[in-house]
Coordinates of C-alpha atoms and ligand atoms in Angstrom, one line a residue:
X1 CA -7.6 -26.4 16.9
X2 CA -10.2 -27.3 14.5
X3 CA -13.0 -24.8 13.6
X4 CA -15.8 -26.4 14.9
X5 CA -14.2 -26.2 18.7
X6 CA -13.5 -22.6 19.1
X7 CA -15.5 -20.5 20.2
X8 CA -17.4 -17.8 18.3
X9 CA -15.5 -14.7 20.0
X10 CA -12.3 -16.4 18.5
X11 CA -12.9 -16.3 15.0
X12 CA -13.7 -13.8 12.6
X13 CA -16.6 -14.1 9.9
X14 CA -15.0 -12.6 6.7
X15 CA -18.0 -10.9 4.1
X16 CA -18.3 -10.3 0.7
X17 CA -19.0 -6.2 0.2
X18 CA -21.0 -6.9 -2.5
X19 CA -23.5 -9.2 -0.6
X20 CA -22.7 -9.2 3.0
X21 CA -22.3 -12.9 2.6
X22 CA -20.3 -15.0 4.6
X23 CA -17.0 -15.7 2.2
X24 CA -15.1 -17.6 5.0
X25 CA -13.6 -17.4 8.6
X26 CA -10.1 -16.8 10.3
X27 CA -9.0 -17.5 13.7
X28 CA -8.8 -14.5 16.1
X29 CA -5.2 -14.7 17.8
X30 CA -4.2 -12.8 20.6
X31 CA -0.9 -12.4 22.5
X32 CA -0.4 -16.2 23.0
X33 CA 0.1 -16.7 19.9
X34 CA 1.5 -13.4 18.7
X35 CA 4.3 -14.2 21.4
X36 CA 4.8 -18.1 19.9
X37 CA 4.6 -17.3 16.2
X38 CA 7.7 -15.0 16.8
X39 CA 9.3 -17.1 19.3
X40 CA 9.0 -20.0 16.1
X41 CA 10.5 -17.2 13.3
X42 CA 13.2 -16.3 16.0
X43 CA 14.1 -20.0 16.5
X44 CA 14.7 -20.2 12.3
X45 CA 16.1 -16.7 12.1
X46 CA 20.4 -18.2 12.5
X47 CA 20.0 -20.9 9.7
X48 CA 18.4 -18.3 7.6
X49 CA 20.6 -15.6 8.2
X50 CA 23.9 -18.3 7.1
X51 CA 21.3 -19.3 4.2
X52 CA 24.0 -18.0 0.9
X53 CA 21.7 -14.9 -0.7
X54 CA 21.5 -16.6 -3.5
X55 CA 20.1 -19.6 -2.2
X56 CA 17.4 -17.0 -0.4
X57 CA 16.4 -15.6 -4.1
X58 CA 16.2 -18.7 -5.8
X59 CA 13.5 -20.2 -2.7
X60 CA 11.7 -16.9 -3.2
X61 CA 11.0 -16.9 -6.8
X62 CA 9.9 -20.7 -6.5
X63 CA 7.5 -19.3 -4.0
X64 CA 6.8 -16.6 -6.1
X65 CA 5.8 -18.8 -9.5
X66 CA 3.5 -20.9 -7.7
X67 CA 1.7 -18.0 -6.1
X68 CA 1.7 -17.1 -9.6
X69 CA 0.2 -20.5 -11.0
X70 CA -2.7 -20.3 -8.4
X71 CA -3.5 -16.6 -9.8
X72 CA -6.9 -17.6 -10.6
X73 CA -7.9 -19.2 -7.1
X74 CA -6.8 -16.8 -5.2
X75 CA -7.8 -13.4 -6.9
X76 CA -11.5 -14.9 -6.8
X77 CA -10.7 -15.1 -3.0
X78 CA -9.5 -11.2 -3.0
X79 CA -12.4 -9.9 -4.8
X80 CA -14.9 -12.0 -2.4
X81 CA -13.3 -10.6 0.6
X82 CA -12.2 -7.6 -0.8
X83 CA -15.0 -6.5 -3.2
X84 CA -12.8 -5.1 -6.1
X85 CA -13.4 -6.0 -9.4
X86 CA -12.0 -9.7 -10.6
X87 CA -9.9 -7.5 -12.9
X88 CA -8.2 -5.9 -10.7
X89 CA -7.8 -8.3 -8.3
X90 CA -6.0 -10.5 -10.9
X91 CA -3.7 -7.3 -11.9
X92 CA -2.9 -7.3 -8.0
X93 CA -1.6 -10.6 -7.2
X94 CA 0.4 -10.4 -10.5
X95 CA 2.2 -7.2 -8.7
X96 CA 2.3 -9.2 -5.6
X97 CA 4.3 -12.4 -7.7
X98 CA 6.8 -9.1 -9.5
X99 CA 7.4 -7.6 -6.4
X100 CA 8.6 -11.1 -4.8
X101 CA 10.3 -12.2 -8.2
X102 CA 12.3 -8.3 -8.4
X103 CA 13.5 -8.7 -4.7
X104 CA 14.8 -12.4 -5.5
X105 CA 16.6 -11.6 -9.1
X106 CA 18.2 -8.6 -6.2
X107 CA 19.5 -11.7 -3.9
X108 CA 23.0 -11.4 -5.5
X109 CA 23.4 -7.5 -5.5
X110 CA 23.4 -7.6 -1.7
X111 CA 26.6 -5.7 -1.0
X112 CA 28.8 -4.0 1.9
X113 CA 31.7 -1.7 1.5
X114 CA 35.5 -1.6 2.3
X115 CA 36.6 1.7 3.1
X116 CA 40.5 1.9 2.0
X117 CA 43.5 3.6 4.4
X118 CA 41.5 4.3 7.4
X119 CA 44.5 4.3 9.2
X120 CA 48.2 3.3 8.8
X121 CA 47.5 -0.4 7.8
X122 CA 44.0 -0.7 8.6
X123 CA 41.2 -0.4 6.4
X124 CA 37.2 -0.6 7.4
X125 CA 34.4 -2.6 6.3
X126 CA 30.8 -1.9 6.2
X127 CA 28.6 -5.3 6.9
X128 CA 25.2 -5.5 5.8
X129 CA 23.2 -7.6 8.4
X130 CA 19.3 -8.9 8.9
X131 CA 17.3 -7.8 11.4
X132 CA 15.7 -10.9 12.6
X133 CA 11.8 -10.9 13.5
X134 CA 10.1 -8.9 11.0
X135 CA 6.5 -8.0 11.6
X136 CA 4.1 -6.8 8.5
X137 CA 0.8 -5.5 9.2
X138 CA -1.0 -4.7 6.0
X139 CA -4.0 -3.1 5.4
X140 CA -7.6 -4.6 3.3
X141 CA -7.3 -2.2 0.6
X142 CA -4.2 -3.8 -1.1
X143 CA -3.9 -6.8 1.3
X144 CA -1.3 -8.9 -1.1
X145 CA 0.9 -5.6 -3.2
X146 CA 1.2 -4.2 0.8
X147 CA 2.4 -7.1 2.3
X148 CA 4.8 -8.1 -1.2
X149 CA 6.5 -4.8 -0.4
X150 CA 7.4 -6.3 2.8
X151 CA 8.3 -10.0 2.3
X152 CA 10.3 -9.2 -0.4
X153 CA 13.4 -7.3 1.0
X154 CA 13.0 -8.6 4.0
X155 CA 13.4 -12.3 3.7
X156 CA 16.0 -11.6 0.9
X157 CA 17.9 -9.7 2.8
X158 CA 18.2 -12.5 5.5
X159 CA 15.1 -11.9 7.6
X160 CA 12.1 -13.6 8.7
X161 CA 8.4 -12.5 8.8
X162 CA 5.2 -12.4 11.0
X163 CA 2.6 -10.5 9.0
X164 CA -0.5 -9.6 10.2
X165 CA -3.2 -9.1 7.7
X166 CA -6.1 -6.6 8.3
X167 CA -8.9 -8.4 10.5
X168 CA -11.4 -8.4 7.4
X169 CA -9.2 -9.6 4.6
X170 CA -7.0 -12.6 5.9
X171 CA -8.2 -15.1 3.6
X172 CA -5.9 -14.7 0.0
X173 CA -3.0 -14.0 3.0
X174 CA -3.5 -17.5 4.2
X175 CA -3.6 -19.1 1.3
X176 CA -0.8 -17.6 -0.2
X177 CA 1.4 -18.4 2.9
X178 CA -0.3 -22.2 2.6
X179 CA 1.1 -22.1 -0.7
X180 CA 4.7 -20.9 -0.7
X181 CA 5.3 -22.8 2.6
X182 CA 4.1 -26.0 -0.4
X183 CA 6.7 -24.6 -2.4
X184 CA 10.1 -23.3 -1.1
X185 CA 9.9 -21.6 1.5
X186 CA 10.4 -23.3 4.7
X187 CA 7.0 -23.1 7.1
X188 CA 8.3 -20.3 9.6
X189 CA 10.2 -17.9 7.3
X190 CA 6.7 -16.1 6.6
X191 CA 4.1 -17.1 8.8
X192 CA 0.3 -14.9 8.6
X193 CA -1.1 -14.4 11.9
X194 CA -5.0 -13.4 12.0
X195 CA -6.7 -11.3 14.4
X196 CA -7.4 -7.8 15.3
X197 CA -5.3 -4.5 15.2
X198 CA -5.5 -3.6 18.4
X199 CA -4.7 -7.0 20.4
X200 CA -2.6 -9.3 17.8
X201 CA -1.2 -6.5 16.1
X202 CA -0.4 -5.0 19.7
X203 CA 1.4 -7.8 20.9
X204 CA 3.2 -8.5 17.8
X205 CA 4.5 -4.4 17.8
X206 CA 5.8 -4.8 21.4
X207 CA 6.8 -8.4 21.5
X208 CA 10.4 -7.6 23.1
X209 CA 11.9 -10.4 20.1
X210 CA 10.9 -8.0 17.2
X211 CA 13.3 -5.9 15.6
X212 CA 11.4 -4.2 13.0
X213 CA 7.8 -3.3 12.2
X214 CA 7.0 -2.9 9.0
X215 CA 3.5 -1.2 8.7
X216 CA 1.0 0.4 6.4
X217 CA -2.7 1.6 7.5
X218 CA -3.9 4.9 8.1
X219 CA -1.7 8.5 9.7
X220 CA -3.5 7.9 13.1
X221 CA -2.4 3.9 13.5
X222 CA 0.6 4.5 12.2
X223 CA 1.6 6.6 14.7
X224 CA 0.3 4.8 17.6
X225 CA 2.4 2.0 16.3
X226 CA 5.6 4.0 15.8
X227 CA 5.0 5.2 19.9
X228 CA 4.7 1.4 20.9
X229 CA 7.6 0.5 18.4
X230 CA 10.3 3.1 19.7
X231 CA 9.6 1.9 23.7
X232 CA 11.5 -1.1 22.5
X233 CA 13.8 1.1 19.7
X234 CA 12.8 -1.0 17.7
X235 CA 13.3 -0.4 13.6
X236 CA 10.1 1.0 11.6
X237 CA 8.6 1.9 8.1
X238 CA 5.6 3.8 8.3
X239 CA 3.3 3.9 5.1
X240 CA 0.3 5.9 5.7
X241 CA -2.6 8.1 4.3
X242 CA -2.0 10.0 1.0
X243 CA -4.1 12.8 -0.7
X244 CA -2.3 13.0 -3.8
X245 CA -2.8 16.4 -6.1
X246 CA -3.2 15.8 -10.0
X247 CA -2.1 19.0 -11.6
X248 CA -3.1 19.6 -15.6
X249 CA -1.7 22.9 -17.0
X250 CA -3.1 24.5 -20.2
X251 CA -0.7 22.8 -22.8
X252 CA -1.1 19.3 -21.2
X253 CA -2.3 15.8 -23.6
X254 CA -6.1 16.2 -22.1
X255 CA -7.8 13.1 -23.4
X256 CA -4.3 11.2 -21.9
X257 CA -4.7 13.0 -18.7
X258 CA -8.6 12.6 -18.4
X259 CA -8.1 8.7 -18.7
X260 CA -5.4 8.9 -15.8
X261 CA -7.9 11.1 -13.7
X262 CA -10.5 8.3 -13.9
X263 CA -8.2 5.6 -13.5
X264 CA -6.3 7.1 -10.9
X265 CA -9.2 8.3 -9.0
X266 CA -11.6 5.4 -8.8
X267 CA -9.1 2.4 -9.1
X268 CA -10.3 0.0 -6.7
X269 CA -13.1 1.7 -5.5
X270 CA -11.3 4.7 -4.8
X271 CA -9.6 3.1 -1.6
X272 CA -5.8 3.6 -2.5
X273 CA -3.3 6.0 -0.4
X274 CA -1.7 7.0 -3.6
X275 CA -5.6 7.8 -5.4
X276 CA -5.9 11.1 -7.4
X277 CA -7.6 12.9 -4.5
X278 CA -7.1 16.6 -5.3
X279 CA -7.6 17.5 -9.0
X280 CA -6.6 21.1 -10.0
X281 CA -7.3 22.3 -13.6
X282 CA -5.4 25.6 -15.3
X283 CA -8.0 27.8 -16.6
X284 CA -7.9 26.9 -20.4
X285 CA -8.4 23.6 -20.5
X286 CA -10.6 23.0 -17.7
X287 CA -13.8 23.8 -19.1
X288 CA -13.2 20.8 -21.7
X289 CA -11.3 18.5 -19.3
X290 CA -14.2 18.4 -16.9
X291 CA -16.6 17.7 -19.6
X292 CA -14.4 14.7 -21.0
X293 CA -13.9 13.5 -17.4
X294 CA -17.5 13.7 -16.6
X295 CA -18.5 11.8 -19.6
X296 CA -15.5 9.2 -18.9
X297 CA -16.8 8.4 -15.4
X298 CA -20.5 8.7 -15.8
X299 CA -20.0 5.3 -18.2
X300 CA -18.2 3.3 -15.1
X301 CA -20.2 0.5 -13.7
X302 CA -20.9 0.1 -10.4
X303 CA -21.6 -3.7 -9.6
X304 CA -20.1 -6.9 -7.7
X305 CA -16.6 -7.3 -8.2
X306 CA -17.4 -11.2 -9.6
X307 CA -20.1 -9.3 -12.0
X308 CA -19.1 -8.8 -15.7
X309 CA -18.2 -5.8 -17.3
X310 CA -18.0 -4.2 -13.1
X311 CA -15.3 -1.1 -13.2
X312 CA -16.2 0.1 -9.5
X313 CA -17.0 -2.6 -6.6
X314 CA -18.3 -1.9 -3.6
X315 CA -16.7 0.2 -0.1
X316 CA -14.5 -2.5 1.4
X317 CA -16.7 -1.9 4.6
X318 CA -20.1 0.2 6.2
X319 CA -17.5 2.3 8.2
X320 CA -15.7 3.3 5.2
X321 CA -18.8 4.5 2.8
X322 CA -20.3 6.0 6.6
X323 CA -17.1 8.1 6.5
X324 CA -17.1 8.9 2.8
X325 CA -20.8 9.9 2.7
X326 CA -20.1 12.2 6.0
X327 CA -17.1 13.7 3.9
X328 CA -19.1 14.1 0.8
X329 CA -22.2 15.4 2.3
X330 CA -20.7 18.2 4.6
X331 CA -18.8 19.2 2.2
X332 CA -21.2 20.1 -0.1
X333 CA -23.4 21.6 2.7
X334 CA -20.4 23.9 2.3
X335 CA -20.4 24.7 -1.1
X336 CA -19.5 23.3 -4.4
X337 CA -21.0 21.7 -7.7
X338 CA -22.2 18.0 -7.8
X339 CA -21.4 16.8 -11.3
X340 CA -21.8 13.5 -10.9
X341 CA -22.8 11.1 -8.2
X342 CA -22.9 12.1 -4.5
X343 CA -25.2 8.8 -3.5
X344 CA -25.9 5.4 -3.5
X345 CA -26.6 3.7 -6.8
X346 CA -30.6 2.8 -6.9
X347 CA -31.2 -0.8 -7.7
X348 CA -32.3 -4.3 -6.2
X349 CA -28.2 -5.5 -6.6
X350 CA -27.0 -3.0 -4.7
X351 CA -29.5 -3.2 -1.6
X352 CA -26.9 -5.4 0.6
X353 CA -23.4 -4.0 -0.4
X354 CA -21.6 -0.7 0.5
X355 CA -21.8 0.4 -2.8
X356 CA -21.4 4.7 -3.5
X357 CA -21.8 6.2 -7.3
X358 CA -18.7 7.6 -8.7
X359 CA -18.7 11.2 -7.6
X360 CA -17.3 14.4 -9.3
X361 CA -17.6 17.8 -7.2
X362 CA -16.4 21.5 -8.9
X363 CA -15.0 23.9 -6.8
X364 CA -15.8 22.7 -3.1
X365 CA -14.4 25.2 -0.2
X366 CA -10.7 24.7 0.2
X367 CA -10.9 24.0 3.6
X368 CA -13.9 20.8 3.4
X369 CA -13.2 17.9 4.2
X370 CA -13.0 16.3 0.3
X371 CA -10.1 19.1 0.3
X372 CA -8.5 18.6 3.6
X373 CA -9.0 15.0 5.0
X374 CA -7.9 12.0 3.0
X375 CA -10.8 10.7 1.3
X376 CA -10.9 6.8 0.8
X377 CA -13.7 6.3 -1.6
X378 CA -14.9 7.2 -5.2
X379 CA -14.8 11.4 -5.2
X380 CA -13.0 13.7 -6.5
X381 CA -13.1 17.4 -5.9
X382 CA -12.1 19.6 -8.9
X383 CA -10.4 23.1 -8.8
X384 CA -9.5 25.7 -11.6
X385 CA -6.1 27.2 -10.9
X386 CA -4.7 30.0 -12.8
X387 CA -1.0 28.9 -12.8
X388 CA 1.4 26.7 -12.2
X389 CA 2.8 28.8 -9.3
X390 CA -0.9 28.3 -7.5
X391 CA -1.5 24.9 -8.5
X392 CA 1.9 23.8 -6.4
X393 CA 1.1 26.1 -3.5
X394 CA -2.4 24.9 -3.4
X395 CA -1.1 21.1 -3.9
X396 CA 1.5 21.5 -0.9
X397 CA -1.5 22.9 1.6
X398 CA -1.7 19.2 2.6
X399 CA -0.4 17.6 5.8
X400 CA 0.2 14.2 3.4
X401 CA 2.7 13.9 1.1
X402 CA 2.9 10.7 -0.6
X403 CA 2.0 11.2 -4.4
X404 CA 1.3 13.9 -7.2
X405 CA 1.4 14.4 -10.7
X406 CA 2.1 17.2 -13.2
X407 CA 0.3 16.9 -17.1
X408 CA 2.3 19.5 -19.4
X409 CA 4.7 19.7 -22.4
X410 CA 7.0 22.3 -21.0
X411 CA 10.1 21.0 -19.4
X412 CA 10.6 23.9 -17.3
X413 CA 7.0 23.3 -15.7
X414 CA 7.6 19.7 -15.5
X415 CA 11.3 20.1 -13.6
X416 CA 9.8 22.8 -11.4
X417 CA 7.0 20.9 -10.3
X418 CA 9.0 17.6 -9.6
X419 CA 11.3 20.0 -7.1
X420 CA 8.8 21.7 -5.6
X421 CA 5.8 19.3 -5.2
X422 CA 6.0 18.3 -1.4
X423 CA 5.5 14.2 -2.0
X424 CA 7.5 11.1 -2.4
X425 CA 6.5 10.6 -5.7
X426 CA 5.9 13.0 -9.1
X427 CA 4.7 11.7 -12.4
X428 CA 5.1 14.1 -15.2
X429 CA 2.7 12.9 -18.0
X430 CA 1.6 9.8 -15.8
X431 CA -0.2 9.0 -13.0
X432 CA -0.1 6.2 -10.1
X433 CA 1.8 3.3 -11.8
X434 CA 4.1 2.2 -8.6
X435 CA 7.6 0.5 -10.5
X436 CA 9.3 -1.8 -8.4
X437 CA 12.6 -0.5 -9.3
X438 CA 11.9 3.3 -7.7
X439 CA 11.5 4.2 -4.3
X440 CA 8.4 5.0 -2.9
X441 CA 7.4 6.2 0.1
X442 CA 6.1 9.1 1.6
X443 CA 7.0 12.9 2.8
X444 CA 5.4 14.2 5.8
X445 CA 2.0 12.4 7.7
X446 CA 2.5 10.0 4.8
X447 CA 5.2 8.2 6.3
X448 CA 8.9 7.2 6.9
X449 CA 11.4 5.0 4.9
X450 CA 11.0 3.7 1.7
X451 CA 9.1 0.1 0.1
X452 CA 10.1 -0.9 -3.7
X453 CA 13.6 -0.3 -5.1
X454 CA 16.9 -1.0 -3.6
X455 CA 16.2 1.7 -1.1
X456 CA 14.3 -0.7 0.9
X457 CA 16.6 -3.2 1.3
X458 CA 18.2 -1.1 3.6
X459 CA 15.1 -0.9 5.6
X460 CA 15.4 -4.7 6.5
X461 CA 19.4 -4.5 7.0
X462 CA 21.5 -2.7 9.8
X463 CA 24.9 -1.3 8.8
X464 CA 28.0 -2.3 10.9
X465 CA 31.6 -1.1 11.0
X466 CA 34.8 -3.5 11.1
X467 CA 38.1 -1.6 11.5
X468 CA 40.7 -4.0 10.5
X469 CA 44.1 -3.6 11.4
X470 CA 46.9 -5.6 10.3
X471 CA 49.2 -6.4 13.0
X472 CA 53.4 -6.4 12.7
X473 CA 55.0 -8.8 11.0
Ligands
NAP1 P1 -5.7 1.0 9.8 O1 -6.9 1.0 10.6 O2 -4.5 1.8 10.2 O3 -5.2 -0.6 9.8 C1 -4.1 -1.0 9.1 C2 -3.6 -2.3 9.8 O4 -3.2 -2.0 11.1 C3 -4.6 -3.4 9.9 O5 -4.0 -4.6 9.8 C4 -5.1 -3.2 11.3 O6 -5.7 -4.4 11.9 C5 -3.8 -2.8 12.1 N1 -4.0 -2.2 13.3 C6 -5.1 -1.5 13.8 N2 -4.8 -1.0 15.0 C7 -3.6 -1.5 15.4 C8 -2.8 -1.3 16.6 N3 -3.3 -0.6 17.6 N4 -1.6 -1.9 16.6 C9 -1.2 -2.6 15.6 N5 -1.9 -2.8 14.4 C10 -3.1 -2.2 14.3 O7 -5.9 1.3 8.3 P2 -7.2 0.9 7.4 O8 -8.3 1.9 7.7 O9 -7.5 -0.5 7.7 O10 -6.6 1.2 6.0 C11 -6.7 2.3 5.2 C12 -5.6 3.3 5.5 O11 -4.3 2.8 5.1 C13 -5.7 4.6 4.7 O12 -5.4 5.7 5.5 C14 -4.7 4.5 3.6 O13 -4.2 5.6 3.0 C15 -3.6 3.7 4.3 N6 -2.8 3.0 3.3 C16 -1.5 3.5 3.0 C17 -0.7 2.9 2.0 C18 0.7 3.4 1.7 O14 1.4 2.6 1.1 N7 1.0 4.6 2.1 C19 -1.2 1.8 1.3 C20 -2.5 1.4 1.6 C21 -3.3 2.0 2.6 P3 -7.3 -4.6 11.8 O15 -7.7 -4.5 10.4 O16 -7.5 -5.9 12.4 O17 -7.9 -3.4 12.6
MG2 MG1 -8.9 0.3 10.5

């Protein structure tokens, strides 16, 4: 099907956030082809499967070095359909190649168990077997590190993979899977489906063939897609909305943690689940740590991803600065001190784009939405706390628990905090830096199971028993 005979109801115009301008177009599938492209990765799921492990790695990391050589191509085409900075988009497909390259260099660490004297003359075994059909859906915030986390362990581990980038960032998805289908990986291993949420992504969830659905979006999806998903049992890894507490106590590095607040806040617009969203300050310090942060993020620049010298890009989308500027606005109808931003940025280059000024707000209620909803965009409310003790309660107050970090030199502090903090993740002295060698994943309406590390390969593998019994001789 060429684009010039489908109709316009089956393809989506993709558009730059910075300009609204047309960047490129995607076909919209629906179930037809959600049910053929996994009838095609079932077909090639057995020779896969038999495929030696370390044949599986090596395919992988050719893939992975040519995505790699076309770095430049195809983080242009991220920030045009994404709207983050060139920079970062560049730092993100890099992540995408070490994610792939970790999970190959893991190909010949794939391992079982024997279980000694079960029994008088019979020992067990403990086989480590794919899944089959994987399915990915990935959001547009990360659309290449989100869907790396995916096709990593799971084709290693023996699988194969439908993924089904979000509706308004398929094109760096396409590409990529043109590319390593070019080099080493055979065409249906990892195929990338386009078209919306709610009827691809539907029919891929339920398609009876699919044993696993590996998902992240937001708390509300995510659960909608693990009711579909456990109609058919079927295996699932939720990761979903964060609202990630930064705590800074009085004998904390401040100039190291003011960077990491900045950073860790307005990355990428501000559109990460494991952001800095909740910032609480112990009283001695917090005076001078707001002033430093204040003058830190005042000298961000607010501009086109492609633009030089741009640190903040534009709102992926008009739905998600509507929903940021609803959050900001009524929550400072409720109370609270606007240091810094709150609006759009004034300017002839910023008339067609969803761009939102960097936005710093003291003290709002603990119960507005900046404090209680997860907020996907460049703000970042700002508390005093008068202890360690109040910092953590205050931190755990949230349904999410994905990330958090702790800024201190006292050990004590720092090993309390990393037991008690109610998240999947603590940094003590960092902030946000995702390793591919630790599990991450998150507690409560963050999620279930585990991307990165050798934790997720057991996401893509199911565990069998063998009882072997040696018969008289
Ligand atoms: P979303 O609406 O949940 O969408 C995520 C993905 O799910 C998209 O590909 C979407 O497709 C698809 N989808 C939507 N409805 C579906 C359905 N009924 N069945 C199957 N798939 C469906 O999330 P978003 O607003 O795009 O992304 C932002 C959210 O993702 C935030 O809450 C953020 O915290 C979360 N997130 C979490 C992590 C993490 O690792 N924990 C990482 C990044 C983002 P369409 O785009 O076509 O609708
Ligand atoms: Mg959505």
């Amino acid at each position: 099907m060429t684009m010039a005979t489908v109709a316009d109801t089956d393809v989506t115009v993709v558009c730059n956030p910075a300009t609204g301008e047309e960047v490129g177009r995607a076909l919209r599938h629906g179930a037809d082809e959600a049910a053929e492209a996994v009838a095609r990765a079932r077909a090639a799921f057995p020779a896969w499967w038999e495929t030696p492990a370390a044949r599986r790695g090596e395919l992988l990391h050719e893939a992975a070095s040519a995505v790699l050589a076309a770095r430049d191509e195809l983080s242009l085409q991220l920030t045009l359909e994404q709207g983050k900075p060139l920079r970062e988009a560049r730092i993100e497909i890099t992540r995408f190649v070490h994610t792939l390259e970790h999970y190959a260099g893991l190909a010949k660490n794939l391992r079982g168990a024997y279980v000694p004297n079960l029994d008088v003359r019979a020992h067990g075994l403990v086989l480590k077997r794919p899944l089959g059909v994987v399915v990915a859906i990935v959001p547009w915030n990360f659309p290449t590190t989100l869907l790396g986390n995916k096709l990593g362990p799971a084709l290693v581990c023996g699988n194969v993979v439908v993924a089904k980038p979000a509706e308004t960032t398929p094109l760096t998805t396409l590409r990529i899977a043109e590319i390593m289908r070019e080099h080493g990986l055979p065409e249906v291993l990892f195929q990338a489906v386009t078209g919306k949420g709610s009827v691809l992504g539907e029919a891929l969830v339920t398609d009876p063939h699919v044993a696993k659905v590996a998902f992240t979006g937001s708390t509300p999806v995510g659960k909608h897609v693990a009711e579909l998903a456990a109609r058919g049992v079927k295996r699932v890894t939720l990761e979903l909305g964060g609202s990630d507490p930064m705590l800074v106590l009085d004998d904390a590095d401040v100039d190291g943690a003011v960077s990491a607040a900045s950073v860790g806040r307005f990355f990428n617009c501000g559109q990460a689940c494991l952001a800095i969203k909740r910032l609480y300050l112990q009283e001695a310090i917090a005076d001078e740590f707001v002033k430093k942060l204040t003058a830190k993020v005042q000298r961000l620049k607010v501009g086109a991803g492609t633009a030089e010298g741009t640190t903040i890009g534009p709102l992926h989308s008009e739905e998600q600065r509507a929903t940021l500027e609803d959050q900001v606005d009524s929550t400072l109808e409720g109370g609270g001190e606007l240091l810094l931003g709150g609006k759009r940025p004034d300017g002839d280059e910023y008339s067609s784009g969803w761009f939102f000024e960097p936005t710093l707000i003291l003290e709002p209620p603990h119960d507005s939405k900046l404090a209680t909803e997860e907020v996907f965009g460049p703000a970042l409310p700002i508390w005093r706390i008068g202890s360690l003790e109040e910092g953590i309660e205050r931190a755990n107050t949230s349904e999410f628990g994905l990330g958090s970090s702790v800024w201190t030199r006292d050990l004590t502090a720092a090993t309390v905090a990393a037991e008690k903090l109610e998240a999947g993740y603590t940094w003590i002295n960092s902030a946000q830096i995702i390793y591919d060698e630790l599990p991450f994943g998150g507690f409560g309406e963050s999620g279930v199971g585990k991307e990165h590390g050798i934790e997720a390969l057991d996401h893509y593998q199911e565990a069998k028993a063998v009882v072997v019994r040696q018969s008289p001789r």
